Short mmCIF file of C-alpha atoms in Angstrom, two decimals:
data_model
loop_
_atom_site.label_atom_id
_atom_site.label_comp_id
_atom_site.label_asym_id
_atom_site.label_seq_id
_atom_site.Cartn_x
_atom_site.Cartn_y
_atom_site.Cartn_z
CA MET A 1 5.82 92.98 -2.71
CA THR A 2 6.21 94.87 -5.98
CA GLU A 3 9.41 95.06 -7.99
CA ILE A 4 9.95 98.59 -6.63
CA ASP A 5 9.52 97.32 -3.07
CA ASP A 6 12.11 94.61 -3.72
CA LEU A 7 14.59 97.09 -5.19
CA LEU A 8 14.10 99.52 -2.32
CA ALA A 9 14.51 96.75 0.26
CA ALA A 10 17.79 95.67 -1.36
CA TYR A 11 18.98 99.29 -1.46
CA ASP A 12 18.17 99.86 2.21
CA GLN A 13 19.82 96.62 3.28
CA GLN A 14 23.00 96.90 1.21
CA MET A 15 23.68 100.61 0.63
CA ARG A 16 23.16 102.28 3.99
CA GLY A 17 25.91 100.77 6.11
CA THR A 18 29.55 101.70 6.50
CA PRO A 19 31.33 102.05 3.15
CA PRO A 20 34.63 100.17 2.87
CA HIS A 21 38.09 101.67 2.40
CA PRO A 22 38.05 105.22 3.83
CA PRO A 23 40.56 107.52 2.11
CA ALA A 24 43.54 108.74 4.08
CA GLY A 25 42.45 111.27 6.68
CA VAL A 26 38.81 110.13 6.64
CA THR A 27 37.38 108.29 9.65
CA TYR A 28 34.10 106.53 10.36
CA GLU A 29 32.45 106.98 13.73
CA GLN A 30 29.31 105.33 15.04
CA ASP A 31 26.95 107.37 17.19
CA GLY A 32 24.06 105.13 18.14
CA PRO A 33 22.19 104.33 14.91
CA LEU A 34 24.19 106.87 12.89
CA LEU A 35 27.35 106.62 10.84
CA ARG A 36 29.38 109.83 11.04
CA ILE A 37 32.05 110.39 8.36
CA VAL A 38 34.76 112.86 9.32
CA GLY A 39 37.59 114.35 7.27
CA GLN A 40 35.90 115.11 3.94
CA PHE A 41 35.23 118.58 2.52
CA ARG A 42 32.23 118.61 4.87
CA GLY A 43 30.97 116.15 7.45
CA PHE A 44 28.48 113.47 6.50
CA VAL A 45 25.83 111.61 8.50
CA SER A 46 24.12 108.44 7.27
CA ALA A 47 21.19 106.78 9.02
CA PRO A 48 19.24 103.55 8.57
CA ARG A 49 15.75 103.67 7.07
CA ASP A 50 14.32 104.00 10.59
CA VAL A 51 16.65 105.91 12.89
CA GLY A 52 15.01 104.10 15.81
CA VAL A 53 14.55 107.02 18.21
CA ARG A 54 11.74 109.53 18.56
CA GLY A 55 10.90 112.91 20.06
CA GLY A 56 13.39 114.48 22.41
CA GLU A 57 15.84 111.61 22.03
CA LEU A 58 15.95 112.22 18.27
CA ASP A 59 16.40 115.95 18.83
CA ARG A 60 19.39 115.28 21.07
CA LEU A 61 20.89 112.91 18.49
CA ILE A 62 20.56 115.55 15.76
CA ILE A 63 21.98 118.32 17.93
CA ARG A 64 24.93 116.12 18.88
CA GLN A 65 25.89 115.79 15.21
CA ARG A 66 25.51 119.52 14.61
CA ASP A 67 27.57 120.40 17.67
CA TYR A 68 30.27 117.87 16.84
CA PHE A 69 30.95 119.52 13.48
CA ALA A 70 30.40 123.03 14.86
CA ALA A 71 33.31 122.36 17.22
CA ARG A 72 35.40 121.51 14.15
CA GLY A 73 34.21 124.62 12.31
CA GLU A 74 32.80 122.45 9.52
CA ALA A 75 29.51 122.04 7.68
CA VAL A 76 27.74 118.68 7.89
CA GLU A 77 25.29 116.90 5.57
CA TRP A 78 22.61 114.55 6.92
CA LYS A 79 21.50 112.46 3.95
CA THR A 80 17.75 111.74 4.09
CA ARG A 81 15.52 109.59 1.90
CA GLY A 82 11.85 110.17 1.20
CA HIS A 83 10.76 106.97 2.96
CA ASP A 84 12.82 107.47 6.13
CA GLN A 85 11.28 107.16 9.57
CA PRO A 86 10.18 108.79 11.75
CA ALA A 87 8.04 110.97 9.51
CA ASP A 88 9.02 114.14 11.40
CA LEU A 89 12.80 113.59 10.95
CA THR A 90 13.20 116.41 8.43
CA GLU A 91 11.07 118.76 10.53
CA ARG A 92 13.39 118.14 13.48
CA LEU A 93 16.47 118.62 11.29
CA ARG A 94 15.12 122.01 10.22
CA ALA A 95 14.47 122.95 13.84
CA ALA A 96 18.14 122.22 14.58
CA GLY A 97 19.28 124.55 11.80
CA PHE A 98 19.76 122.05 8.95
CA VAL A 99 18.72 123.42 5.56
CA PRO A 100 17.50 121.21 2.68
CA GLU A 101 19.43 121.23 -0.59
CA GLU A 102 18.01 120.09 -3.93
CA GLN A 103 15.96 116.88 -3.84
CA GLU A 104 17.11 114.10 -6.16
CA THR A 105 15.51 110.84 -7.26
CA VAL A 106 17.07 107.50 -6.33
CA LEU A 107 16.95 105.26 -9.42
CA ILE A 108 18.03 101.62 -9.73
CA GLY A 109 18.59 99.62 -12.90
CA LEU A 110 20.05 96.31 -13.99
CA ALA A 111 23.66 96.84 -15.07
CA LYS A 112 23.41 94.35 -17.92
CA ASP A 113 20.58 96.38 -19.49
CA MET A 114 22.57 99.63 -19.61
CA THR A 115 25.60 98.75 -21.77
CA ALA A 116 24.29 99.82 -25.20
CA ALA A 117 26.14 103.02 -26.09
CA PRO A 118 25.17 105.75 -28.56
CA ALA A 119 27.62 107.12 -31.09
CA LEU A 120 29.72 109.89 -29.62
CA PRO A 121 29.91 113.31 -31.30
CA GLY A 122 32.80 113.70 -33.69
CA GLY A 123 36.07 114.39 -31.91
CA VAL A 124 34.86 113.22 -28.49
CA THR A 125 36.59 110.28 -26.82
CA LEU A 126 36.07 108.50 -23.49
CA ARG A 127 38.97 107.56 -21.25
CA GLN A 128 39.34 106.03 -17.80
CA VAL A 129 41.74 108.14 -15.73
CA THR A 130 43.77 107.67 -12.55
CA ASP A 131 46.34 110.50 -12.59
CA ASP A 132 46.08 113.35 -10.09
CA GLY A 133 46.25 115.89 -12.91
CA ASP A 134 43.16 114.43 -14.57
CA MET A 135 41.24 114.59 -11.28
CA ARG A 136 42.09 118.27 -11.00
CA ARG A 137 40.96 118.84 -14.61
CA ILE A 138 37.64 117.23 -13.68
CA ALA A 139 37.32 119.56 -10.69
CA ALA A 140 38.02 122.55 -12.94
CA MET A 141 35.31 121.43 -15.38
CA GLU A 142 32.82 120.94 -12.51
CA SER A 143 33.66 124.44 -11.21
CA VAL A 144 32.61 125.85 -14.59
CA VAL A 145 29.42 123.77 -14.69
CA TRP A 146 28.29 124.75 -11.19
CA GLY A 147 29.74 128.27 -11.02
CA GLN A 148 31.50 127.44 -7.74
CA ASP A 149 34.96 126.41 -6.61
CA TRP A 150 34.96 122.62 -6.77
CA THR A 151 38.66 122.17 -6.06
CA TRP A 152 37.65 119.88 -3.21
CA LEU A 153 36.36 117.33 -5.74
CA GLY A 154 39.79 116.83 -7.26
CA ASP A 155 41.24 116.21 -3.80
CA ASP A 156 38.39 113.82 -2.98
CA LEU A 157 38.81 111.75 -6.16
CA ILE A 158 42.59 111.60 -5.71
CA ALA A 159 42.17 110.34 -2.14
CA ARG A 160 39.58 107.73 -3.12
CA VAL A 161 41.64 106.35 -5.98
CA SER A 162 44.68 106.22 -3.71
CA ALA A 163 42.80 104.42 -0.92
CA ALA A 164 41.10 101.77 -3.05
CA PRO A 165 41.85 101.96 -6.79
CA ASP A 166 39.79 98.85 -7.51
CA GLN A 167 36.68 100.38 -5.90
CA ILE A 168 36.30 103.47 -8.12
CA ALA A 169 36.54 103.97 -11.88
CA VAL A 170 36.75 107.60 -13.05
CA MET A 171 36.02 108.45 -16.68
CA VAL A 172 36.29 111.60 -18.75
CA ALA A 173 34.90 112.64 -22.10
CA GLU A 174 37.39 114.84 -23.94
CA ALA A 175 37.36 117.00 -27.07
CA ASP A 176 40.53 118.63 -28.37
CA GLY A 177 42.21 117.88 -25.05
CA GLU A 178 39.46 119.55 -23.00
CA VAL A 179 37.43 117.65 -20.39
CA VAL A 180 33.82 118.24 -21.45
CA SER A 181 32.18 115.70 -19.14
CA ALA A 182 33.18 113.36 -16.34
CA ALA A 183 31.63 110.59 -14.29
CA TRP A 184 32.69 107.82 -11.97
CA LEU A 185 31.56 104.37 -10.89
CA VAL A 186 31.84 103.39 -7.23
CA PHE A 187 31.79 99.70 -6.38
CA ARG A 188 30.33 98.61 -3.04
CA GLU A 189 32.27 95.60 -1.83
CA GLY A 190 30.07 92.79 -0.52
CA THR A 191 26.91 94.02 -2.25
CA GLU A 192 25.13 93.64 -5.59
CA PHE A 193 25.38 97.40 -6.23
CA ALA A 194 27.63 99.97 -7.80
CA GLY A 195 26.86 103.69 -7.86
CA LEU A 196 26.92 106.09 -10.80
CA TRP A 197 28.20 109.52 -9.74
CA GLY A 198 29.13 112.70 -11.54
CA GLY A 199 27.89 112.95 -15.12
CA SER A 200 28.17 116.74 -15.35
CA THR A 201 28.73 118.10 -18.86
CA LEU A 202 29.77 121.53 -20.11
CA PRO A 203 26.71 123.39 -21.48
CA ALA A 204 27.96 123.47 -25.08
CA TRP A 205 28.22 119.67 -25.16
CA ARG A 206 24.87 118.72 -23.63
CA GLY A 207 22.17 116.84 -25.51
CA ARG A 208 24.67 115.03 -27.74
CA GLY A 209 24.78 111.58 -26.14
CA ILE A 210 27.85 112.02 -23.94
CA TYR A 211 26.01 111.45 -20.66
CA ARG A 212 24.41 108.30 -22.06
CA ALA A 213 27.77 107.06 -23.35
CA LEU A 214 29.31 107.48 -19.91
CA VAL A 215 26.46 105.47 -18.38
CA ALA A 216 27.08 102.65 -20.89
CA ALA A 217 30.85 102.66 -20.35
CA ARG A 218 30.43 102.40 -16.60
CA ALA A 219 27.76 99.72 -16.96
CA GLU A 220 30.22 97.63 -18.95
CA LEU A 221 32.77 97.93 -16.14
CA ALA A 222 30.10 96.94 -13.62
CA VAL A 223 29.00 93.88 -15.61
CA ALA A 224 32.63 92.77 -15.90
CA ARG A 225 32.73 92.76 -12.09
CA ASP A 226 29.46 90.80 -11.79
CA VAL A 227 27.58 93.80 -10.39
CA ARG A 228 23.83 93.30 -10.65
CA PHE A 229 22.41 96.76 -9.88
CA LEU A 230 23.39 100.33 -10.69
CA HIS A 231 22.00 103.11 -8.56
CA VAL A 232 21.96 106.86 -9.15
CA ASP A 233 20.97 109.92 -7.13
CA ALA A 234 19.59 111.74 -10.16
CA SER A 235 18.85 115.41 -10.72
CA ASP A 236 15.68 116.49 -12.50
CA ASP A 237 17.78 116.85 -15.67
CA SER A 238 19.26 113.35 -15.51
CA ALA A 239 16.29 111.36 -14.18
CA PRO A 240 14.24 111.38 -17.44
CA ILE A 241 17.25 110.11 -19.43
CA LEU A 242 17.84 107.30 -16.95
CA ARG A 243 14.17 106.30 -16.86
CA ARG A 244 14.20 105.96 -20.65
CA LEU A 245 17.13 103.58 -20.27
CA GLY A 246 15.16 101.39 -17.88
CA PHE A 247 16.10 102.72 -14.46
CA ARG A 248 13.29 102.61 -11.90
CA SER A 249 12.52 105.33 -9.35
CA VAL A 250 12.47 103.88 -5.83
CA THR A 251 12.56 106.92 -3.52
CA THR A 252 13.94 110.44 -3.25
CA THR A 253 16.98 111.78 -1.42
CA THR A 254 17.54 115.23 0.05
CA PRO A 255 20.70 116.46 1.78
CA TYR A 256 20.01 118.47 4.93
CA VAL A 257 23.04 120.67 5.60
CA TRP A 258 24.09 122.63 8.66
CA SER A 259 26.77 125.26 8.07
CA PRO A 260 28.74 127.24 10.63
CA PRO A 261 27.64 130.87 11.00
CA GLN A 262 29.56 133.29 8.80
CA SER A 263 32.00 135.37 10.81
#
């Protein structure tokens, strides 16, 4: 096996089961090979590398997830990876009305190799935050970045910090009291991994080392907790930066989303 094969095998084994510590109001449900997460801003379905069923049985499994969330009036995301089996999984998701969102690259790196931080731009500081108000400031910043209402993110971060404060570390980069970037580190109890999430930056502050500094700050927190690997679902903008730092591409990930019809 190659190094990439080893990293991917570890990822599949350790990162695709049931996450610990659901926030208040969030429940985990098993449906055959699938983990169904209920109670977030939209439903979520996670599957093993090989879902284990084929043909009509797979179609019925997919439709059951769609119909479950349709009855709740909610959208649902089925998270796929580029190496998932069977090979026609995404074709069958499309046939059931699931629509692919933007593909990202799954990258894995050694935490200890990611702690070197660049100098921050003048006037920019990093801070770990836990207050509800800071989570809502992050959501407001993300709403500007993405041009959509991301209020749900503030609620999600608040709930996750409340449920398991030692399993998530949220950081902001600030300038003159304004949140200009934010990112968080999610520990995965019982594994060698922690995940890097967020990392969005206001357009005026991009290309100035803030994203890289947030990676380094979170890597330091991970090393302090004896985490071996960091993983990232990286956009096309972030992936080149992370590769230069030493992260390795192991597969791709694409959310397939079903949404209720608009009334």
